[in-house]
Amino acid sequence: MKRMKRRDFLKKTGPAVALAAVTGTTGFVFHNRESVKHRNVLAKSASFEVPSDPTLPVLTSATNTDPVAALNAALDGIGGIGRFVHPGERVVLKPNVGWDRTPAQGANTNPALVSEMVRLCLGAGATQVTVADVSCNDPRRSFLRSGIREAGETAGAQVMLPAEEDFGEVELGGTVLRNWTVLRHFVETDRFINMPVIKHHNLTLCTVGMKNLYGILGGRRNRLHQEIDQSIVDLAAFVRPTLTVVDGTRVLFRSGPQGGSLDDVSIENTVLCSTDQVAADARAVEFLGLSADRVGHIVLADRSGVGTLDYRAVGYKEIV
């Protein structure tokens, strides 16, 4: 199947028949792209944060050869799933599913983490859990080869491949990102859980939580590359996730963000959970041999009040 670049994903025009496929009552949803006018998504902000709790750390880290065990340990250390998801709520999960790569290649979020997070959210009483991303490579192939389609479906989520009509213009109010098309599922929800993977990036040195938010955007995002640090911060200031769950099980330490060679992947077996997306990124980049104060968008996010670069100062706990 011909690979589809992200910019072509939304450019495709002409007659098309919408196609949707759903497995059971949940499952994998995809459509042929139609030429339709973007409808407005009436969102002045997209803050899904929970109240702070001074008795709990802001950032936790757990290491275990079993990724599910690592996730549960890190999550329990920050208050457990019940702090973040309540009965009757809709939850959207945003893993990195950008690339037509296998789990071992480290370019996408570990599907075992996605599956477990779906299970946890449903167990906490969520009425619907949606797994979505706007892939860089062909979206069907990316969701299939990454293992995330199967992981999400099996656990009971709706795995969503967006159609053009699923995007809407949103007033982001940023310095660079003022108005942009956004996948509406990410702003029309009750809870937003960001699930990035730690990777090298050829433009930004790294991609973790804040950069992963690019995957909610439509349109020609390469237009943002000239001011990429500011655009990342604009987006992170607009989207305030309920929780950031960082996949550090396999770390793509070079040739990112797409990778390809197993020689570029280190096995770290670590999961981070945080209510501060800047703190999460600051800790995560250390797995790439970087200091957060050398990463432009992390420094800028700290200065802009999006979060705190000094993660130890806000409350950090390693769980062993």
PDB file of C-alpha atoms in Angstrom, residues 78-305:
ATOM      1  CA  ILE A  78       0.815   9.330  41.605  1.00  0.00           C
ATOM      2  CA  GLY A  79      -2.629   8.536  42.975  1.00  0.00           C
ATOM      3  CA  GLY A  80      -3.970   5.668  40.876  1.00  0.00           C
ATOM      4  CA  ILE A  81      -6.356   5.649  37.953  1.00  0.00           C
ATOM      5  CA  GLY A  82      -9.280   6.759  40.131  1.00  0.00           C
ATOM      6  CA  ARG A  83      -7.665  10.164  40.528  1.00  0.00           C
ATOM      7  CA  PHE A  84      -7.745  10.739  36.778  1.00  0.00           C
ATOM      8  CA  VAL A  85     -10.798   8.922  35.414  1.00  0.00           C
ATOM      9  CA  HIS A  86     -14.257   8.921  36.990  1.00  0.00           C
ATOM     10  CA  PRO A  87     -17.420   6.945  36.213  1.00  0.00           C
ATOM     11  CA  GLY A  88     -19.352   8.218  33.213  1.00  0.00           C
ATOM     12  CA  GLU A  89     -16.458  10.095  31.609  1.00  0.00           C
ATOM     13  CA  ARG A  90     -15.168   9.877  28.054  1.00  0.00           C
ATOM     14  CA  VAL A  91     -11.431   9.376  27.733  1.00  0.00           C
ATOM     15  CA  VAL A  92      -9.162   9.901  24.750  1.00  0.00           C
ATOM     16  CA  LEU A  93      -5.699   8.330  24.681  1.00  0.00           C
ATOM     17  CA  LYS A  94      -3.010   9.905  22.500  1.00  0.00           C
ATOM     18  CA  PRO A  95      -0.192   7.419  21.900  1.00  0.00           C
ATOM     19  CA  ASN A  96       2.448   8.047  19.271  1.00  0.00           C
ATOM     20  CA  VAL A  97       1.299   6.053  16.235  1.00  0.00           C
ATOM     21  CA  GLY A  98       3.150   8.145  13.702  1.00  0.00           C
ATOM     22  CA  TRP A  99       5.107   5.492  11.893  1.00  0.00           C
ATOM     23  CA  ASP A 100       4.859   2.244   9.968  1.00  0.00           C
ATOM     24  CA  ARG A 101       7.157   0.494  12.420  1.00  0.00           C
ATOM     25  CA  THR A 102       7.066  -2.575  14.653  1.00  0.00           C
ATOM     26  CA  PRO A 103       7.014  -2.239  18.446  1.00  0.00           C
ATOM     27  CA  ALA A 104      10.639  -3.379  18.664  1.00  0.00           C
ATOM     28  CA  GLN A 105      11.786  -0.418  16.551  1.00  0.00           C
ATOM     29  CA  GLY A 106      10.738   2.069  19.232  1.00  0.00           C
ATOM     30  CA  ALA A 107       9.136   4.669  16.955  1.00  0.00           C
ATOM     31  CA  ASN A 108       5.644   4.266  18.409  1.00  0.00           C
ATOM     32  CA  THR A 109       4.206   3.838  21.880  1.00  0.00           C
ATOM     33  CA  ASN A 110       4.422   0.327  23.321  1.00  0.00           C
ATOM     34  CA  PRO A 111       1.070  -1.344  22.545  1.00  0.00           C
ATOM     35  CA  ALA A 112       1.112  -3.167  25.886  1.00  0.00           C
ATOM     36  CA  LEU A 113       0.917   0.208  27.639  1.00  0.00           C
ATOM     37  CA  VAL A 114      -1.970   1.321  25.443  1.00  0.00           C
ATOM     38  CA  SER A 115      -3.889  -1.880  26.114  1.00  0.00           C
ATOM     39  CA  GLU A 116      -3.397  -1.610  29.866  1.00  0.00           C
ATOM     40  CA  MET A 117      -4.395   2.051  29.970  1.00  0.00           C
ATOM     41  CA  VAL A 118      -7.598   1.266  28.079  1.00  0.00           C
ATOM     42  CA  ARG A 119      -8.356  -1.515  30.549  1.00  0.00           C
ATOM     43  CA  LEU A 120      -7.687   0.751  33.523  1.00  0.00           C
ATOM     44  CA  CYS A 121      -9.878   3.571  32.206  1.00  0.00           C
ATOM     45  CA  LEU A 122     -12.792   1.254  31.503  1.00  0.00           C
ATOM     46  CA  GLY A 123     -12.319  -0.349  34.891  1.00  0.00           C
ATOM     47  CA  ALA A 124     -12.572   3.103  36.485  1.00  0.00           C
ATOM     48  CA  GLY A 125     -15.985   3.559  34.876  1.00  0.00           C
ATOM     49  CA  ALA A 126     -15.204   5.409  31.643  1.00  0.00           C
ATOM     50  CA  THR A 127     -18.128   5.140  29.244  1.00  0.00           C
ATOM     51  CA  GLN A 128     -15.894   5.349  26.190  1.00  0.00           C
ATOM     52  CA  VAL A 129     -12.175   5.169  25.549  1.00  0.00           C
ATOM     53  CA  THR A 130     -10.885   6.366  22.186  1.00  0.00           C
ATOM     54  CA  VAL A 131      -7.361   5.781  20.898  1.00  0.00           C
ATOM     55  CA  ALA A 132      -6.387   8.258  18.191  1.00  0.00           C
ATOM     56  CA  ASP A 133      -3.468   9.868  16.388  1.00  0.00           C
ATOM     57  CA  VAL A 134      -2.821  11.540  13.038  1.00  0.00           C
ATOM     58  CA  SER A 135      -0.080   9.341  11.611  1.00  0.00           C
ATOM     59  CA  CYS A 136       2.859  10.529   9.529  1.00  0.00           C
ATOM     60  CA  ASN A 137       3.093   7.328   7.470  1.00  0.00           C
ATOM     61  CA  ASP A 138       0.050   5.605   6.018  1.00  0.00           C
ATOM     62  CA  PRO A 139      -2.351   5.528   8.976  1.00  0.00           C
ATOM     63  CA  ARG A 140      -3.772   2.070   8.350  1.00  0.00           C
ATOM     64  CA  ARG A 141      -0.331   0.529   8.146  1.00  0.00           C
ATOM     65  CA  SER A 142       0.927   2.509  11.142  1.00  0.00           C
ATOM     66  CA  PHE A 143      -1.911   1.429  13.417  1.00  0.00           C
ATOM     67  CA  LEU A 144      -1.637  -2.170  12.289  1.00  0.00           C
ATOM     68  CA  ARG A 145       2.122  -2.651  12.291  1.00  0.00           C
ATOM     69  CA  SER A 146       2.618  -0.788  15.565  1.00  0.00           C
ATOM     70  CA  GLY A 147       0.302  -3.277  17.253  1.00  0.00           C
ATOM     71  CA  ILE A 148      -1.815  -0.429  18.615  1.00  0.00           C
ATOM     72  CA  ARG A 149      -4.905  -1.274  16.597  1.00  0.00           C
ATOM     73  CA  GLU A 150      -5.046  -4.779  18.059  1.00  0.00           C
ATOM     74  CA  ALA A 151      -4.069  -3.603  21.539  1.00  0.00           C
ATOM     75  CA  GLY A 152      -6.786  -0.978  21.688  1.00  0.00           C
ATOM     76  CA  GLU A 153      -9.525  -3.098  20.168  1.00  0.00           C
ATOM     77  CA  THR A 154      -8.812  -6.116  22.329  1.00  0.00           C
ATOM     78  CA  ALA A 155      -8.962  -4.000  25.482  1.00  0.00           C
ATOM     79  CA  GLY A 156     -12.295  -2.468  24.471  1.00  0.00           C
ATOM     80  CA  ALA A 157     -11.382   0.921  22.994  1.00  0.00           C
ATOM     81  CA  GLN A 158     -12.517   2.575  19.812  1.00  0.00           C
ATOM     82  CA  VAL A 159      -9.394   2.939  17.682  1.00  0.00           C
ATOM     83  CA  MET A 160      -9.937   5.968  15.497  1.00  0.00           C
ATOM     84  CA  LEU A 161      -8.475   6.845  12.125  1.00  0.00           C
ATOM     85  CA  PRO A 162      -9.693  10.385  11.473  1.00  0.00           C
ATOM     86  CA  ALA A 163     -11.541  11.522   8.398  1.00  0.00           C
ATOM     87  CA  GLU A 164     -11.301  15.076   7.135  1.00  0.00           C
ATOM     88  CA  GLU A 165     -14.713  15.899   8.563  1.00  0.00           C
ATOM     89  CA  ASP A 166     -13.412  15.010  12.022  1.00  0.00           C
ATOM     90  CA  PHE A 167     -11.225  18.131  12.042  1.00  0.00           C
ATOM     91  CA  GLY A 168     -12.305  21.619  13.025  1.00  0.00           C
ATOM     92  CA  GLU A 169     -10.805  25.066  13.307  1.00  0.00           C
ATOM     93  CA  VAL A 170      -9.774  25.881  16.853  1.00  0.00           C
ATOM     94  CA  GLU A 171      -8.642  29.203  18.284  1.00  0.00           C
ATOM     95  CA  LEU A 172      -5.412  28.224  20.035  1.00  0.00           C
ATOM     96  CA  GLY A 173      -4.363  31.768  20.878  1.00  0.00           C
ATOM     97  CA  GLY A 174      -0.634  31.127  20.673  1.00  0.00           C
ATOM     98  CA  THR A 175       2.231  33.189  19.330  1.00  0.00           C
ATOM     99  CA  VAL A 176       2.679  30.954  16.280  1.00  0.00           C
ATOM    100  CA  LEU A 177      -0.339  28.674  16.594  1.00  0.00           C
ATOM    101  CA  ARG A 178      -3.228  31.109  16.599  1.00  0.00           C
ATOM    102  CA  ASN A 179      -5.852  29.148  14.688  1.00  0.00           C
ATOM    103  CA  TRP A 180      -5.383  25.613  13.403  1.00  0.00           C
ATOM    104  CA  THR A 181      -7.323  22.525  12.467  1.00  0.00           C
ATOM    105  CA  VAL A 182      -7.507  20.038  15.328  1.00  0.00           C
ATOM    106  CA  LEU A 183      -8.942  16.540  15.508  1.00  0.00           C
ATOM    107  CA  ARG A 184     -12.125  17.218  17.470  1.00  0.00           C
ATOM    108  CA  HIS A 185     -11.888  14.024  19.549  1.00  0.00           C
ATOM    109  CA  PHE A 186      -9.013  15.611  21.456  1.00  0.00           C
ATOM    110  CA  VAL A 187     -11.016  18.649  22.546  1.00  0.00           C
ATOM    111  CA  GLU A 188     -14.482  17.125  22.801  1.00  0.00           C
ATOM    112  CA  THR A 189     -13.733  14.754  25.655  1.00  0.00           C
ATOM    113  CA  ASP A 190     -13.702  14.670  29.432  1.00  0.00           C
ATOM    114  CA  ARG A 191     -10.193  13.303  29.949  1.00  0.00           C
ATOM    115  CA  PHE A 192      -7.071  13.461  27.774  1.00  0.00           C
ATOM    116  CA  ILE A 193      -4.212  11.081  28.520  1.00  0.00           C
ATOM    117  CA  ASN A 194      -1.045  11.734  26.540  1.00  0.00           C
ATOM    118  CA  MET A 195       1.054   8.596  25.927  1.00  0.00           C
ATOM    119  CA  PRO A 196       4.294   9.567  24.155  1.00  0.00           C
ATOM    120  CA  VAL A 197       7.392   7.470  23.619  1.00  0.00           C
ATOM    121  CA  ILE A 198      10.888   8.839  24.273  1.00  0.00           C
ATOM    122  CA  LYS A 199      12.723   9.458  21.000  1.00  0.00           C
ATOM    123  CA  HIS A 200      15.470  11.453  19.380  1.00  0.00           C
ATOM    124  CA  HIS A 201      14.180  14.041  16.915  1.00  0.00           C
ATOM    125  CA  ASN A 202      16.219  15.561  14.116  1.00  0.00           C
ATOM    126  CA  LEU A 203      14.667  19.030  14.525  1.00  0.00           C
ATOM    127  CA  THR A 204      14.038  19.364  18.256  1.00  0.00           C
ATOM    128  CA  LEU A 205      16.654  16.974  19.719  1.00  0.00           C
ATOM    129  CA  CYS A 206      13.852  14.995  21.323  1.00  0.00           C
ATOM    130  CA  THR A 207      10.184  14.192  21.095  1.00  0.00           C
ATOM    131  CA  VAL A 208       8.288  13.241  24.235  1.00  0.00           C
ATOM    132  CA  GLY A 209       5.010  14.582  25.627  1.00  0.00           C
ATOM    133  CA  MET A 210       4.733  18.137  24.346  1.00  0.00           C
ATOM    134  CA  LYS A 211       5.940  17.284  20.851  1.00  0.00           C
ATOM    135  CA  ASN A 212       3.559  14.310  20.789  1.00  0.00           C
ATOM    136  CA  LEU A 213       0.687  16.803  20.891  1.00  0.00           C
ATOM    137  CA  TYR A 214       1.491  17.643  17.263  1.00  0.00           C
ATOM    138  CA  GLY A 215      -0.444  14.472  16.511  1.00  0.00           C
ATOM    139  CA  ILE A 216      -3.751  16.193  17.267  1.00  0.00           C
ATOM    140  CA  LEU A 217      -3.217  18.703  14.451  1.00  0.00           C
ATOM    141  CA  GLY A 218      -4.348  18.565  10.857  1.00  0.00           C
ATOM    142  CA  GLY A 219      -3.175  20.708   7.988  1.00  0.00           C
ATOM    143  CA  ARG A 220       0.351  21.358   6.765  1.00  0.00           C
ATOM    144  CA  ARG A 221       2.295  21.131   9.960  1.00  0.00           C
ATOM    145  CA  ASN A 222       5.621  21.483   8.180  1.00  0.00           C
ATOM    146  CA  ARG A 223       4.724  25.182   8.015  1.00  0.00           C
ATOM    147  CA  LEU A 224       5.423  25.269  11.752  1.00  0.00           C
ATOM    148  CA  HIS A 225       8.970  23.936  11.521  1.00  0.00           C
ATOM    149  CA  GLN A 226      10.645  27.335  11.192  1.00  0.00           C
ATOM    150  CA  GLU A 227       9.403  28.234  14.676  1.00  0.00           C
ATOM    151  CA  ILE A 228       8.979  24.721  15.974  1.00  0.00           C
ATOM    152  CA  ASP A 229       9.923  25.355  19.609  1.00  0.00           C
ATOM    153  CA  GLN A 230       7.366  28.135  19.982  1.00  0.00           C
ATOM    154  CA  SER A 231       4.687  26.157  18.168  1.00  0.00           C
ATOM    155  CA  ILE A 232       5.232  23.201  20.523  1.00  0.00           C
ATOM    156  CA  VAL A 233       4.854  25.501  23.516  1.00  0.00           C
ATOM    157  CA  ASP A 234       1.763  27.163  22.044  1.00  0.00           C
ATOM    158  CA  LEU A 235       0.160  23.761  21.684  1.00  0.00           C
ATOM    159  CA  ALA A 236       1.185  22.600  25.157  1.00  0.00           C
ATOM    160  CA  ALA A 237      -0.229  25.811  26.637  1.00  0.00           C
ATOM    161  CA  PHE A 238      -3.556  25.118  24.959  1.00  0.00           C
ATOM    162  CA  VAL A 239      -3.802  21.368  25.618  1.00  0.00           C
ATOM    163  CA  ARG A 240      -3.373  20.544  29.289  1.00  0.00           C
ATOM    164  CA  PRO A 241      -3.548  16.744  29.571  1.00  0.00           C
ATOM    165  CA  THR A 242      -5.147  14.983  32.488  1.00  0.00           C
ATOM    166  CA  LEU A 243      -2.058  12.798  32.710  1.00  0.00           C
ATOM    167  CA  THR A 244       1.120  12.202  30.758  1.00  0.00           C
ATOM    168  CA  VAL A 245       2.270   8.587  30.611  1.00  0.00           C
ATOM    169  CA  VAL A 246       5.742   8.391  29.089  1.00  0.00           C
ATOM    170  CA  ASP A 247       6.856   5.177  27.439  1.00  0.00           C
ATOM    171  CA  GLY A 248      10.518   4.652  28.255  1.00  0.00           C
ATOM    172  CA  THR A 249      10.452   0.900  27.712  1.00  0.00           C
ATOM    173  CA  ARG A 250      12.277   1.165  24.386  1.00  0.00           C
ATOM    174  CA  VAL A 251      14.078   4.434  23.692  1.00  0.00           C
ATOM    175  CA  LEU A 252      14.958   5.499  20.141  1.00  0.00           C
ATOM    176  CA  PHE A 253      18.165   7.356  20.962  1.00  0.00           C
ATOM    177  CA  ARG A 254      19.166   8.264  17.396  1.00  0.00           C
ATOM    178  CA  SER A 255      17.729   8.384  13.860  1.00  0.00           C
ATOM    179  CA  GLY A 256      14.460   9.739  15.192  1.00  0.00           C
ATOM    180  CA  PRO A 257      11.664  10.304  14.987  1.00  0.00           C
ATOM    181  CA  GLN A 258      11.109   7.432  12.548  1.00  0.00           C
ATOM    182  CA  GLY A 259      14.061   5.170  13.236  1.00  0.00           C
ATOM    183  CA  GLY A 260      14.196   1.745  11.661  1.00  0.00           C
ATOM    184  CA  SER A 261      17.290  -0.017  12.964  1.00  0.00           C
ATOM    185  CA  LEU A 262      17.188  -1.988  16.196  1.00  0.00           C
ATOM    186  CA  ASP A 263      20.733  -0.724  16.790  1.00  0.00           C
ATOM    187  CA  ASP A 264      19.205   2.710  17.445  1.00  0.00           C
ATOM    188  CA  VAL A 265      17.025   1.434  20.309  1.00  0.00           C
ATOM    189  CA  SER A 266      17.999   1.009  23.950  1.00  0.00           C
ATOM    190  CA  ILE A 267      15.938  -1.080  26.357  1.00  0.00           C
ATOM    191  CA  GLU A 268      15.168   0.995  29.473  1.00  0.00           C
ATOM    192  CA  ASN A 269      12.012  -0.747  30.791  1.00  0.00           C
ATOM    193  CA  THR A 270      10.774   2.482  32.399  1.00  0.00           C
ATOM    194  CA  VAL A 271       7.421   4.262  32.556  1.00  0.00           C
ATOM    195  CA  LEU A 272       6.893   7.819  33.818  1.00  0.00           C
ATOM    196  CA  CYS A 273       3.591   9.297  34.980  1.00  0.00           C
ATOM    197  CA  SER A 274       3.139  13.017  35.545  1.00  0.00           C
ATOM    198  CA  THR A 275       0.587  15.776  35.966  1.00  0.00           C
ATOM    199  CA  ASP A 276       3.190  18.277  34.684  1.00  0.00           C
ATOM    200  CA  GLN A 277       4.015  17.757  31.026  1.00  0.00           C
ATOM    201  CA  VAL A 278       7.150  19.893  31.214  1.00  0.00           C
ATOM    202  CA  ALA A 279       8.503  17.964  34.190  1.00  0.00           C
ATOM    203  CA  ALA A 280       7.759  14.706  32.374  1.00  0.00           C
ATOM    204  CA  ASP A 281       9.717  15.827  29.320  1.00  0.00           C
ATOM    205  CA  ALA A 282      12.583  17.133  31.440  1.00  0.00           C
ATOM    206  CA  ARG A 283      13.065  13.754  33.108  1.00  0.00           C
ATOM    207  CA  ALA A 284      12.484  11.795  29.903  1.00  0.00           C
ATOM    208  CA  VAL A 285      15.198  13.508  27.863  1.00  0.00           C
ATOM    209  CA  GLU A 286      17.810  12.241  30.298  1.00  0.00           C
ATOM    210  CA  PHE A 287      17.293   8.819  28.703  1.00  0.00           C
ATOM    211  CA  LEU A 288      18.634  10.416  25.516  1.00  0.00           C
ATOM    212  CA  GLY A 289      21.700  11.772  27.279  1.00  0.00           C
ATOM    213  CA  LEU A 290      20.271  15.295  27.200  1.00  0.00           C
ATOM    214  CA  SER A 291      19.868  17.941  29.854  1.00  0.00           C
ATOM    215  CA  ALA A 292      16.476  19.636  29.761  1.00  0.00           C
ATOM    216  CA  ASP A 293      18.036  23.092  29.954  1.00  0.00           C
ATOM    217  CA  ARG A 294      19.613  22.430  26.540  1.00  0.00           C
ATOM    218  CA  VAL A 295      16.297  21.611  24.836  1.00  0.00           C
ATOM    219  CA  GLY A 296      14.703  24.731  23.393  1.00  0.00           C
ATOM    220  CA  HIS A 297      11.017  23.922  23.732  1.00  0.00           C
ATOM    221  CA  ILE A 298      11.392  22.587  27.284  1.00  0.00           C
ATOM    222  CA  VAL A 299      13.172  25.758  28.406  1.00  0.00           C
ATOM    223  CA  LEU A 300      10.591  27.920  26.652  1.00  0.00           C
ATOM    224  CA  ALA A 301       7.697  25.966  28.176  1.00  0.00           C
ATOM    225  CA  ASP A 302       9.180  26.445  31.640  1.00  0.00           C
ATOM    226  CA  ARG A 303       9.623  30.175  31.080  1.00  0.00           C
ATOM    227  CA  SER A 304       6.089  30.455  29.698  1.00  0.00           C
ATOM    228  CA  GLY A 305       4.538  28.862  32.765  1.00  0.00           C
TER     229      GLY A 305
END
